[in-house]
Amino acid sequence: MQMLRRSVDMVPLLAAVRYEQGFDINGILLQVVTRLRNESLVVGGVLQEVGTKGTECCDPLSVVDIRSGKTARIMEDRGREARGCKLDARGLADISHCVGDAIDAGVDLIVINRFGRAESEGGGLLYCFSDAVCAGIPVLTAVRPPYLESWRTFHGGLATELPPALNEITAWYGASRRQAQLSKTGISSAW
């Protein structure tokens, strides 16, 4: 039986862009998706889209299926007098199929818009990360400092953290894609 071990030069299939509150992380993730699509790569998963605040208690928040362009609202409408916003767990469950469909389609990259509070508490789209990596597909997400500890616990050292810089993100993707292709041919394994 041959033992597989993680080499120090292997590139993880899982990466998170670290960003601070107020940074336009949605914009940088969209830039990544656009650049890779321009290189004829197929990207799947979900991106977050913030609408303009109307009479609601908080900004309308939706998730967009990268492949189909369909959107789903993921914030619970608690009424005009409510204080604060609440993520709608049913809304998240309803969009989890976007990641599963992308895995089934064999896309080149899966983007999962955030590793946030829901995932840090063991819910949200947490299982989608594992499913995609187990399928051998590179996964890109974003994480803010309040959730870094949970993120690191979740991946157990099998992911990388990236700055919010387009060239560094796409460089990671290129290296992880090559690693995924080598893994599929049986040469090595990053997980």
Short mmCIF file of N, CA and C in Angstrom, two decimals:
data_model
loop_
_atom_site.label_atom_id
_atom_site.label_comp_id
_atom_site.label_asym_id
_atom_site.label_seq_id
_atom_site.Cartn_x
_atom_site.Cartn_y
_atom_site.Cartn_z
N MET A 1 0.84 -1.18 0.00
CA MET A 1 0.00 0.00 0.00
C MET A 1 0.88 1.24 0.00
N GLN A 2 0.59 2.12 -0.94
CA GLN A 2 1.38 3.33 -1.04
C GLN A 2 0.79 4.41 -0.13
N MET A 3 1.62 5.03 0.67
CA MET A 3 1.15 6.09 1.55
C MET A 3 1.23 7.43 0.81
N LEU A 4 0.16 8.20 0.92
CA LEU A 4 0.15 9.54 0.34
C LEU A 4 0.44 10.54 1.43
N ARG A 5 1.26 11.49 1.15
CA ARG A 5 1.52 12.53 2.13
C ARG A 5 1.50 13.87 1.43
N ARG A 6 1.16 14.90 2.19
CA ARG A 6 1.06 16.23 1.63
C ARG A 6 2.44 16.83 1.52
N SER A 7 2.84 17.16 0.33
CA SER A 7 4.13 17.78 0.07
C SER A 7 4.04 19.27 0.38
N VAL A 8 5.17 19.86 0.80
CA VAL A 8 5.17 21.27 1.13
C VAL A 8 4.92 22.15 -0.08
N ASP A 9 5.15 21.65 -1.29
CA ASP A 9 4.94 22.47 -2.47
C ASP A 9 3.56 22.27 -3.10
N MET A 10 2.71 21.49 -2.47
CA MET A 10 1.37 21.29 -2.99
C MET A 10 0.51 22.51 -2.71
N VAL A 11 -0.36 22.81 -3.63
CA VAL A 11 -1.24 23.96 -3.52
C VAL A 11 -2.63 23.47 -3.10
N PRO A 12 -3.17 24.01 -2.01
CA PRO A 12 -4.50 23.57 -1.58
C PRO A 12 -5.58 23.89 -2.62
N LEU A 13 -6.58 23.03 -2.67
CA LEU A 13 -7.71 23.26 -3.55
C LEU A 13 -8.69 24.25 -2.94
N LEU A 14 -8.50 24.61 -1.71
CA LEU A 14 -9.42 25.48 -0.98
C LEU A 14 -8.69 26.76 -0.58
N ALA A 15 -9.32 27.91 -0.90
CA ALA A 15 -8.71 29.20 -0.56
C ALA A 15 -9.78 30.18 -0.13
N ALA A 16 -9.39 31.07 0.77
CA ALA A 16 -10.28 32.14 1.21
C ALA A 16 -9.57 33.48 1.06
N VAL A 17 -10.28 34.44 0.52
CA VAL A 17 -9.79 35.80 0.45
C VAL A 17 -10.12 36.47 1.78
N ARG A 18 -9.10 36.94 2.47
CA ARG A 18 -9.31 37.66 3.73
C ARG A 18 -9.63 39.11 3.41
N TYR A 19 -10.68 39.62 4.03
CA TYR A 19 -11.04 41.01 3.78
C TYR A 19 -11.65 41.62 5.03
N GLU A 20 -11.63 42.93 5.08
CA GLU A 20 -12.19 43.67 6.21
C GLU A 20 -13.59 44.17 5.85
N GLN A 21 -14.41 44.37 6.87
CA GLN A 21 -15.74 44.91 6.65
C GLN A 21 -15.63 46.24 5.91
N GLY A 22 -16.50 46.44 4.94
CA GLY A 22 -16.48 47.66 4.13
C GLY A 22 -15.75 47.49 2.81
N PHE A 23 -14.90 46.47 2.69
CA PHE A 23 -14.21 46.21 1.43
C PHE A 23 -15.20 45.58 0.45
N ASP A 24 -15.11 45.94 -0.83
CA ASP A 24 -16.02 45.40 -1.85
C ASP A 24 -15.58 44.00 -2.28
N ILE A 25 -15.79 43.04 -1.42
CA ILE A 25 -15.39 41.66 -1.73
C ILE A 25 -16.22 41.10 -2.87
N ASN A 26 -17.47 41.51 -2.97
CA ASN A 26 -18.31 41.04 -4.08
C ASN A 26 -17.70 41.45 -5.41
N GLY A 27 -17.16 42.66 -5.46
CA GLY A 27 -16.55 43.16 -6.69
C GLY A 27 -15.32 42.36 -7.09
N ILE A 28 -14.44 42.04 -6.13
CA ILE A 28 -13.23 41.30 -6.47
C ILE A 28 -13.57 39.87 -6.89
N LEU A 29 -14.54 39.24 -6.23
CA LEU A 29 -14.93 37.88 -6.63
C LEU A 29 -15.53 37.89 -8.04
N LEU A 30 -16.31 38.91 -8.35
CA LEU A 30 -16.87 39.03 -9.70
C LEU A 30 -15.76 39.23 -10.73
N GLN A 31 -14.74 40.00 -10.38
CA GLN A 31 -13.59 40.17 -11.28
C GLN A 31 -12.89 38.85 -11.55
N VAL A 32 -12.72 38.03 -10.51
CA VAL A 32 -12.11 36.72 -10.68
C VAL A 32 -12.93 35.88 -11.64
N VAL A 33 -14.24 35.81 -11.41
CA VAL A 33 -15.13 35.03 -12.27
C VAL A 33 -15.03 35.53 -13.72
N THR A 34 -15.08 36.84 -13.91
CA THR A 34 -15.02 37.41 -15.26
C THR A 34 -13.70 37.08 -15.95
N ARG A 35 -12.59 37.24 -15.23
CA ARG A 35 -11.27 36.95 -15.82
C ARG A 35 -11.18 35.48 -16.25
N LEU A 36 -11.60 34.57 -15.38
CA LEU A 36 -11.50 33.15 -15.71
C LEU A 36 -12.43 32.77 -16.86
N ARG A 37 -13.60 33.35 -16.88
CA ARG A 37 -14.51 33.09 -18.01
C ARG A 37 -13.91 33.61 -19.32
N ASN A 38 -13.23 34.74 -19.25
CA ASN A 38 -12.56 35.27 -20.45
C ASN A 38 -11.44 34.36 -20.93
N GLU A 39 -10.95 33.49 -20.05
CA GLU A 39 -9.93 32.51 -20.41
C GLU A 39 -10.57 31.17 -20.78
N SER A 40 -11.88 31.18 -21.03
CA SER A 40 -12.67 30.01 -21.44
C SER A 40 -12.76 28.94 -20.36
N LEU A 41 -12.66 29.35 -19.10
CA LEU A 41 -12.83 28.42 -18.00
C LEU A 41 -14.28 28.49 -17.52
N VAL A 42 -14.75 27.40 -16.95
CA VAL A 42 -16.13 27.33 -16.48
C VAL A 42 -16.13 27.48 -14.96
N VAL A 43 -16.86 28.50 -14.50
CA VAL A 43 -16.93 28.80 -13.08
C VAL A 43 -18.36 28.57 -12.61
N GLY A 44 -18.50 27.94 -11.45
CA GLY A 44 -19.82 27.72 -10.86
C GLY A 44 -19.83 28.15 -9.42
N GLY A 45 -20.99 28.03 -8.80
CA GLY A 45 -21.14 28.40 -7.41
C GLY A 45 -22.04 29.61 -7.28
N VAL A 46 -21.81 30.40 -6.23
CA VAL A 46 -22.69 31.53 -5.93
C VAL A 46 -21.90 32.77 -5.54
N LEU A 47 -22.43 33.91 -5.97
CA LEU A 47 -21.90 35.21 -5.60
C LEU A 47 -22.98 35.98 -4.87
N GLN A 48 -22.57 36.87 -4.01
CA GLN A 48 -23.52 37.69 -3.26
C GLN A 48 -23.78 38.99 -4.01
N GLU A 49 -25.00 39.47 -3.92
CA GLU A 49 -25.39 40.71 -4.58
C GLU A 49 -26.20 41.52 -3.59
N VAL A 50 -25.77 42.76 -3.34
CA VAL A 50 -26.47 43.64 -2.41
C VAL A 50 -27.26 44.65 -3.22
N GLY A 51 -28.55 44.72 -2.94
CA GLY A 51 -29.41 45.70 -3.59
C GLY A 51 -29.40 47.01 -2.82
N THR A 52 -30.16 47.97 -3.31
CA THR A 52 -30.25 49.26 -2.62
C THR A 52 -31.34 49.20 -1.57
N LYS A 53 -31.07 49.86 -0.47
CA LYS A 53 -32.00 49.84 0.66
C LYS A 53 -33.25 50.64 0.31
N GLY A 54 -34.37 50.03 0.54
CA GLY A 54 -35.65 50.70 0.33
C GLY A 54 -36.29 50.95 1.66
N THR A 55 -37.49 50.45 1.83
CA THR A 55 -38.22 50.63 3.09
C THR A 55 -37.92 49.49 4.06
N GLU A 56 -37.05 48.57 3.67
CA GLU A 56 -36.75 47.41 4.50
C GLU A 56 -35.81 47.79 5.62
N CYS A 57 -35.65 46.90 6.58
CA CYS A 57 -34.80 47.17 7.74
C CYS A 57 -33.31 47.11 7.39
N CYS A 58 -32.96 46.42 6.31
CA CYS A 58 -31.56 46.31 5.92
C CYS A 58 -31.47 46.19 4.41
N ASP A 59 -30.26 46.26 3.90
CA ASP A 59 -30.07 46.14 2.46
C ASP A 59 -30.55 44.77 1.98
N PRO A 60 -31.29 44.74 0.87
CA PRO A 60 -31.71 43.43 0.34
C PRO A 60 -30.48 42.66 -0.14
N LEU A 61 -30.38 41.43 0.30
CA LEU A 61 -29.22 40.61 0.00
C LEU A 61 -29.66 39.38 -0.76
N SER A 62 -29.03 39.16 -1.90
CA SER A 62 -29.36 38.00 -2.71
C SER A 62 -28.09 37.25 -3.06
N VAL A 63 -28.27 36.01 -3.47
CA VAL A 63 -27.17 35.21 -3.97
C VAL A 63 -27.49 34.88 -5.43
N VAL A 64 -26.46 34.97 -6.27
CA VAL A 64 -26.62 34.74 -7.69
C VAL A 64 -25.91 33.44 -8.06
N ASP A 65 -26.63 32.56 -8.75
CA ASP A 65 -26.02 31.34 -9.29
C ASP A 65 -25.13 31.77 -10.46
N ILE A 66 -23.85 31.55 -10.35
CA ILE A 66 -22.89 32.01 -11.37
C ILE A 66 -23.19 31.42 -12.74
N ARG A 67 -23.59 30.19 -12.80
CA ARG A 67 -23.81 29.54 -14.09
C ARG A 67 -25.10 29.99 -14.77
N SER A 68 -26.19 30.13 -14.02
CA SER A 68 -27.49 30.45 -14.63
C SER A 68 -27.87 31.92 -14.54
N GLY A 69 -27.28 32.64 -13.58
CA GLY A 69 -27.64 34.03 -13.37
C GLY A 69 -28.89 34.22 -12.52
N LYS A 70 -29.50 33.13 -12.08
CA LYS A 70 -30.70 33.24 -11.25
C LYS A 70 -30.32 33.72 -9.85
N THR A 71 -31.21 34.52 -9.27
CA THR A 71 -30.95 35.05 -7.94
C THR A 71 -31.97 34.52 -6.93
N ALA A 72 -31.53 34.48 -5.69
CA ALA A 72 -32.40 34.07 -4.59
C ALA A 72 -32.10 34.98 -3.41
N ARG A 73 -33.13 35.50 -2.81
CA ARG A 73 -32.97 36.36 -1.64
C ARG A 73 -32.61 35.50 -0.43
N ILE A 74 -31.63 35.96 0.36
CA ILE A 74 -31.21 35.16 1.51
C ILE A 74 -31.35 35.89 2.84
N MET A 75 -32.01 37.04 2.83
CA MET A 75 -32.26 37.75 4.08
C MET A 75 -33.74 37.65 4.41
N GLU A 76 -34.00 37.38 5.66
CA GLU A 76 -35.38 37.27 6.13
C GLU A 76 -35.98 38.66 6.30
N ASP A 77 -37.15 38.88 5.73
CA ASP A 77 -37.83 40.15 5.87
C ASP A 77 -38.52 40.18 7.23
N ARG A 78 -38.00 40.98 8.13
CA ARG A 78 -38.53 41.03 9.49
C ARG A 78 -39.38 42.27 9.72
N GLY A 79 -39.62 43.04 8.66
CA GLY A 79 -40.47 44.22 8.78
C GLY A 79 -39.70 45.50 9.00
N ARG A 80 -40.40 46.60 8.79
CA ARG A 80 -39.78 47.92 8.85
C ARG A 80 -39.27 48.30 10.24
N GLU A 81 -39.91 47.83 11.27
CA GLU A 81 -39.54 48.22 12.64
C GLU A 81 -38.46 47.33 13.24
N ALA A 82 -38.06 46.30 12.53
CA ALA A 82 -37.05 45.37 13.07
C ALA A 82 -35.69 46.04 13.17
N ARG A 83 -34.94 45.62 14.14
CA ARG A 83 -33.56 46.09 14.31
C ARG A 83 -32.64 44.96 13.87
N GLY A 84 -31.73 45.27 12.97
CA GLY A 84 -30.80 44.26 12.49
C GLY A 84 -31.41 43.37 11.41
N CYS A 85 -30.59 42.55 10.86
CA CYS A 85 -31.01 41.67 9.76
C CYS A 85 -30.82 40.22 10.20
N LYS A 86 -31.47 39.35 9.49
CA LYS A 86 -31.35 37.93 9.81
C LYS A 86 -31.22 37.13 8.52
N LEU A 87 -30.19 36.34 8.47
CA LEU A 87 -29.98 35.45 7.34
C LEU A 87 -31.08 34.40 7.33
N ASP A 88 -31.65 34.16 6.18
CA ASP A 88 -32.73 33.19 6.05
C ASP A 88 -32.12 31.82 5.75
N ALA A 89 -32.16 30.92 6.73
CA ALA A 89 -31.57 29.58 6.56
C ALA A 89 -32.24 28.83 5.42
N ARG A 90 -33.54 29.01 5.23
CA ARG A 90 -34.23 28.35 4.10
C ARG A 90 -33.71 28.88 2.77
N GLY A 91 -33.44 30.18 2.71
CA GLY A 91 -32.89 30.76 1.49
C GLY A 91 -31.55 30.16 1.15
N LEU A 92 -30.71 29.95 2.17
CA LEU A 92 -29.41 29.31 1.93
C LEU A 92 -29.58 27.87 1.46
N ALA A 93 -30.49 27.16 2.10
CA ALA A 93 -30.73 25.77 1.70
C ALA A 93 -31.22 25.70 0.26
N ASP A 94 -32.04 26.67 -0.11
CA ASP A 94 -32.58 26.69 -1.47
C ASP A 94 -31.51 26.92 -2.54
N ILE A 95 -30.43 27.62 -2.18
CA ILE A 95 -29.40 27.88 -3.19
C ILE A 95 -28.24 26.90 -3.14
N SER A 96 -28.21 26.01 -2.16
CA SER A 96 -27.09 25.06 -2.06
C SER A 96 -27.00 24.17 -3.30
N HIS A 97 -28.12 23.97 -3.98
CA HIS A 97 -28.09 23.15 -5.20
C HIS A 97 -27.22 23.76 -6.28
N CYS A 98 -27.01 25.07 -6.24
CA CYS A 98 -26.16 25.73 -7.25
C CYS A 98 -24.75 25.17 -7.21
N VAL A 99 -24.26 24.92 -6.01
CA VAL A 99 -22.92 24.35 -5.86
C VAL A 99 -22.93 22.89 -6.29
N GLY A 100 -23.94 22.14 -5.86
CA GLY A 100 -24.05 20.73 -6.26
C GLY A 100 -24.16 20.58 -7.76
N ASP A 101 -24.95 21.44 -8.40
CA ASP A 101 -25.08 21.40 -9.86
C ASP A 101 -23.75 21.69 -10.54
N ALA A 102 -23.00 22.65 -9.99
CA ALA A 102 -21.69 22.99 -10.55
C ALA A 102 -20.70 21.83 -10.41
N ILE A 103 -20.76 21.15 -9.27
CA ILE A 103 -19.90 19.97 -9.08
C ILE A 103 -20.25 18.92 -10.12
N ASP A 104 -21.54 18.63 -10.27
CA ASP A 104 -22.00 17.64 -11.26
C ASP A 104 -21.59 18.00 -12.67
N ALA A 105 -21.53 19.30 -12.96
CA ALA A 105 -21.17 19.76 -14.30
C ALA A 105 -19.66 19.73 -14.53
N GLY A 106 -18.89 19.51 -13.46
CA GLY A 106 -17.43 19.43 -13.60
C GLY A 106 -16.79 20.76 -13.93
N VAL A 107 -17.24 21.83 -13.28
CA VAL A 107 -16.69 23.16 -13.55
C VAL A 107 -15.21 23.21 -13.16
N ASP A 108 -14.53 24.26 -13.60
CA ASP A 108 -13.11 24.43 -13.31
C ASP A 108 -12.84 25.05 -11.94
N LEU A 109 -13.79 25.86 -11.46
CA LEU A 109 -13.66 26.53 -10.16
C LEU A 109 -15.05 26.69 -9.58
N ILE A 110 -15.14 26.53 -8.26
CA ILE A 110 -16.38 26.83 -7.55
C ILE A 110 -16.11 28.00 -6.62
N VAL A 111 -16.97 29.00 -6.71
CA VAL A 111 -16.92 30.14 -5.82
C VAL A 111 -18.10 30.04 -4.87
N ILE A 112 -17.82 30.11 -3.58
CA ILE A 112 -18.87 30.16 -2.56
C ILE A 112 -18.67 31.49 -1.85
N ASN A 113 -19.59 32.40 -2.06
CA ASN A 113 -19.42 33.80 -1.72
C ASN A 113 -18.83 34.11 -0.35
N ARG A 114 -19.16 33.35 0.66
CA ARG A 114 -18.65 33.65 2.00
C ARG A 114 -18.51 32.39 2.85
N PHE A 115 -17.54 32.46 3.74
CA PHE A 115 -17.51 31.61 4.92
C PHE A 115 -17.79 32.59 6.04
N GLY A 116 -19.05 32.62 6.49
CA GLY A 116 -19.46 33.63 7.45
C GLY A 116 -20.04 33.02 8.71
N ARG A 117 -20.94 33.77 9.32
CA ARG A 117 -21.51 33.35 10.60
C ARG A 117 -22.20 32.00 10.50
N ALA A 118 -23.06 31.80 9.48
CA ALA A 118 -23.79 30.53 9.37
C ALA A 118 -22.83 29.35 9.27
N GLU A 119 -21.78 29.49 8.46
CA GLU A 119 -20.81 28.40 8.30
C GLU A 119 -20.00 28.20 9.57
N SER A 120 -19.65 29.30 10.24
CA SER A 120 -18.87 29.18 11.47
C SER A 120 -19.66 28.48 12.57
N GLU A 121 -20.98 28.50 12.45
CA GLU A 121 -21.84 27.82 13.42
C GLU A 121 -22.23 26.42 12.95
N GLY A 122 -21.63 25.96 11.85
CA GLY A 122 -21.87 24.60 11.37
C GLY A 122 -23.00 24.47 10.36
N GLY A 123 -23.52 25.59 9.88
CA GLY A 123 -24.64 25.56 8.93
C GLY A 123 -24.28 26.23 7.62
N GLY A 124 -25.27 26.91 7.07
CA GLY A 124 -25.07 27.63 5.81
C GLY A 124 -24.67 26.68 4.69
N LEU A 125 -23.64 27.05 3.97
CA LEU A 125 -23.16 26.24 2.84
C LEU A 125 -21.92 25.43 3.20
N LEU A 126 -21.74 25.17 4.49
CA LEU A 126 -20.53 24.49 4.96
C LEU A 126 -20.26 23.18 4.23
N TYR A 127 -21.26 22.32 4.10
CA TYR A 127 -21.03 21.03 3.45
C TYR A 127 -20.68 21.17 1.97
N CYS A 128 -21.07 22.29 1.36
CA CYS A 128 -20.75 22.51 -0.06
C CYS A 128 -19.24 22.63 -0.28
N PHE A 129 -18.54 23.23 0.70
CA PHE A 129 -17.09 23.33 0.59
C PHE A 129 -16.47 21.94 0.50
N SER A 130 -16.84 21.09 1.42
CA SER A 130 -16.30 19.73 1.46
C SER A 130 -16.64 18.95 0.20
N ASP A 131 -17.90 19.06 -0.24
CA ASP A 131 -18.32 18.33 -1.44
C ASP A 131 -17.49 18.72 -2.66
N ALA A 132 -17.24 20.01 -2.82
CA ALA A 132 -16.49 20.48 -3.98
C ALA A 132 -15.03 20.02 -3.93
N VAL A 133 -14.39 20.16 -2.78
CA VAL A 133 -12.99 19.75 -2.66
C VAL A 133 -12.87 18.24 -2.84
N CYS A 134 -13.79 17.49 -2.27
CA CYS A 134 -13.75 16.03 -2.44
C CYS A 134 -13.94 15.63 -3.89
N ALA A 135 -14.61 16.47 -4.66
CA ALA A 135 -14.77 16.21 -6.10
C ALA A 135 -13.53 16.63 -6.89
N GLY A 136 -12.54 17.21 -6.20
CA GLY A 136 -11.30 17.60 -6.87
C GLY A 136 -11.39 18.93 -7.59
N ILE A 137 -12.32 19.78 -7.18
CA ILE A 137 -12.51 21.08 -7.82
C ILE A 137 -12.00 22.18 -6.88
N PRO A 138 -11.14 23.08 -7.37
CA PRO A 138 -10.71 24.19 -6.54
C PRO A 138 -11.91 25.03 -6.08
N VAL A 139 -11.84 25.51 -4.83
CA VAL A 139 -12.92 26.29 -4.24
C VAL A 139 -12.36 27.60 -3.70
N LEU A 140 -13.04 28.69 -4.05
CA LEU A 140 -12.65 30.02 -3.58
C LEU A 140 -13.80 30.59 -2.77
N THR A 141 -13.46 31.17 -1.62
CA THR A 141 -14.46 31.84 -0.79
C THR A 141 -13.83 33.11 -0.23
N ALA A 142 -14.55 33.76 0.66
CA ALA A 142 -14.06 34.96 1.33
C ALA A 142 -14.40 34.86 2.80
N VAL A 143 -13.54 35.44 3.64
CA VAL A 143 -13.76 35.36 5.08
C VAL A 143 -13.27 36.65 5.74
N ARG A 144 -14.06 37.12 6.72
CA ARG A 144 -13.68 38.30 7.51
C ARG A 144 -13.09 37.85 8.85
N PRO A 145 -12.34 38.74 9.51
CA PRO A 145 -11.68 38.38 10.77
C PRO A 145 -12.56 37.73 11.84
N PRO A 146 -13.84 38.13 12.02
CA PRO A 146 -14.60 37.46 13.08
C PRO A 146 -14.77 35.95 12.87
N TYR A 147 -14.59 35.48 11.63
CA TYR A 147 -14.83 34.07 11.32
C TYR A 147 -13.55 33.31 10.97
N LEU A 148 -12.40 33.97 11.10
CA LEU A 148 -11.13 33.32 10.75
C LEU A 148 -10.84 32.09 11.60
N GLU A 149 -11.08 32.18 12.88
CA GLU A 149 -10.80 31.04 13.77
C GLU A 149 -11.64 29.83 13.34
N SER A 150 -12.92 30.03 13.09
CA SER A 150 -13.80 28.93 12.65
C SER A 150 -13.37 28.40 11.29
N TRP A 151 -12.97 29.30 10.39
CA TRP A 151 -12.49 28.90 9.07
C TRP A 151 -11.27 27.99 9.21
N ARG A 152 -10.33 28.41 10.03
CA ARG A 152 -9.10 27.63 10.20
C ARG A 152 -9.38 26.29 10.87
N THR A 153 -10.30 26.28 11.80
CA THR A 153 -10.68 25.01 12.43
C THR A 153 -11.33 24.09 11.40
N PHE A 154 -12.19 24.65 10.57
CA PHE A 154 -12.87 23.86 9.55
C PHE A 154 -11.88 23.19 8.60
N HIS A 155 -10.93 23.96 8.06
CA HIS A 155 -10.05 23.37 7.04
C HIS A 155 -8.83 22.66 7.64
N GLY A 156 -8.52 22.89 8.89
CA GLY A 156 -7.46 22.15 9.55
C GLY A 156 -6.10 22.23 8.86
N GLY A 157 -5.79 23.35 8.26
CA GLY A 157 -4.50 23.52 7.60
C GLY A 157 -4.48 23.12 6.14
N LEU A 158 -5.62 22.74 5.59
CA LEU A 158 -5.67 22.29 4.19
C LEU A 158 -6.22 23.35 3.25
N ALA A 159 -6.05 24.62 3.63
CA ALA A 159 -6.48 25.73 2.77
C ALA A 159 -5.44 26.82 2.84
N THR A 160 -5.59 27.80 1.99
CA THR A 160 -4.71 28.95 2.01
C THR A 160 -5.55 30.21 2.14
N GLU A 161 -4.95 31.25 2.69
CA GLU A 161 -5.60 32.55 2.78
C GLU A 161 -4.91 33.50 1.83
N LEU A 162 -5.73 34.27 1.11
CA LEU A 162 -5.23 35.16 0.08
C LEU A 162 -5.60 36.60 0.37
N PRO A 163 -4.79 37.55 -0.09
CA PRO A 163 -5.19 38.95 0.03
C PRO A 163 -6.24 39.26 -1.05
N PRO A 164 -7.00 40.33 -0.87
CA PRO A 164 -8.02 40.67 -1.87
C PRO A 164 -7.40 41.36 -3.09
N ALA A 165 -6.56 40.62 -3.80
CA ALA A 165 -5.85 41.13 -4.97
C ALA A 165 -6.07 40.17 -6.15
N LEU A 166 -6.63 40.68 -7.22
CA LEU A 166 -7.01 39.87 -8.37
C LEU A 166 -5.88 38.98 -8.87
N ASN A 167 -4.69 39.54 -9.07
CA ASN A 167 -3.59 38.74 -9.62
C ASN A 167 -3.16 37.62 -8.68
N GLU A 168 -3.17 37.86 -7.38
CA GLU A 168 -2.78 36.80 -6.43
C GLU A 168 -3.84 35.70 -6.37
N ILE A 169 -5.09 36.09 -6.47
CA ILE A 169 -6.17 35.10 -6.45
C ILE A 169 -6.11 34.23 -7.70
N THR A 170 -5.94 34.85 -8.86
CA THR A 170 -5.90 34.06 -10.09
C THR A 170 -4.61 33.23 -10.17
N ALA A 171 -3.52 33.70 -9.55
CA ALA A 171 -2.29 32.89 -9.50
C ALA A 171 -2.53 31.64 -8.65
N TRP A 172 -3.20 31.81 -7.49
CA TRP A 172 -3.55 30.63 -6.69
C TRP A 172 -4.41 29.68 -7.52
N TYR A 173 -5.40 30.22 -8.20
CA TYR A 173 -6.29 29.35 -8.98
C TYR A 173 -5.50 28.55 -10.02
N GLY A 174 -4.61 29.20 -10.75
CA GLY A 174 -3.82 28.50 -11.76
C GLY A 174 -3.02 27.36 -11.16
N ALA A 175 -2.39 27.61 -10.02
CA ALA A 175 -1.59 26.57 -9.36
C ALA A 175 -2.48 25.46 -8.81
N SER A 176 -3.63 25.83 -8.23
CA SER A 176 -4.50 24.79 -7.66
C SER A 176 -5.14 23.96 -8.77
N ARG A 177 -5.41 24.58 -9.90
CA ARG A 177 -5.98 23.83 -11.03
C ARG A 177 -4.98 22.79 -11.54
N ARG A 178 -3.72 23.21 -11.65
CA ARG A 178 -2.69 22.24 -12.05
C ARG A 178 -2.59 21.11 -11.04
N GLN A 179 -2.66 21.45 -9.74
CA GLN A 179 -2.61 20.44 -8.68
C GLN A 179 -3.80 19.49 -8.79
N ALA A 180 -4.99 20.03 -9.05
CA ALA A 180 -6.19 19.19 -9.19
C ALA A 180 -6.05 18.25 -10.38
N GLN A 181 -5.49 18.74 -11.47
CA GLN A 181 -5.30 17.89 -12.65
C GLN A 181 -4.31 16.77 -12.37
N LEU A 182 -3.24 17.07 -11.62
CA LEU A 182 -2.28 16.04 -11.25
C LEU A 182 -2.94 15.00 -10.33
N SER A 183 -3.77 15.49 -9.40
CA SER A 183 -4.45 14.57 -8.49
C SER A 183 -5.37 13.62 -9.24
N LYS A 184 -6.03 14.13 -10.26
CA LYS A 184 -6.97 13.29 -11.03
C LYS A 184 -6.24 12.24 -11.85
N THR A 185 -4.97 12.51 -12.16
CA THR A 185 -4.21 11.53 -12.90
C THR A 185 -3.52 10.53 -11.97
N GLY A 186 -3.69 10.74 -10.65
CA GLY A 186 -3.15 9.80 -9.67
C GLY A 186 -1.72 10.08 -9.26
N ILE A 187 -1.16 11.22 -9.67
CA ILE A 187 0.22 11.53 -9.34
C ILE A 187 0.36 11.97 -7.88
N SER A 188 -0.61 12.75 -7.37
CA SER A 188 -0.54 13.21 -5.98
C SER A 188 -1.92 13.59 -5.51
N SER A 189 -2.01 13.94 -4.24
CA SER A 189 -3.30 14.32 -3.67
C SER A 189 -3.11 15.48 -2.70
N ALA A 190 -3.94 16.54 -2.87
CA ALA A 190 -3.86 17.70 -1.97
C ALA A 190 -4.77 17.54 -0.77
N TRP A 191 -5.64 16.55 -0.77
CA TRP A 191 -6.53 16.30 0.37
C TRP A 191 -6.39 14.87 0.77
#
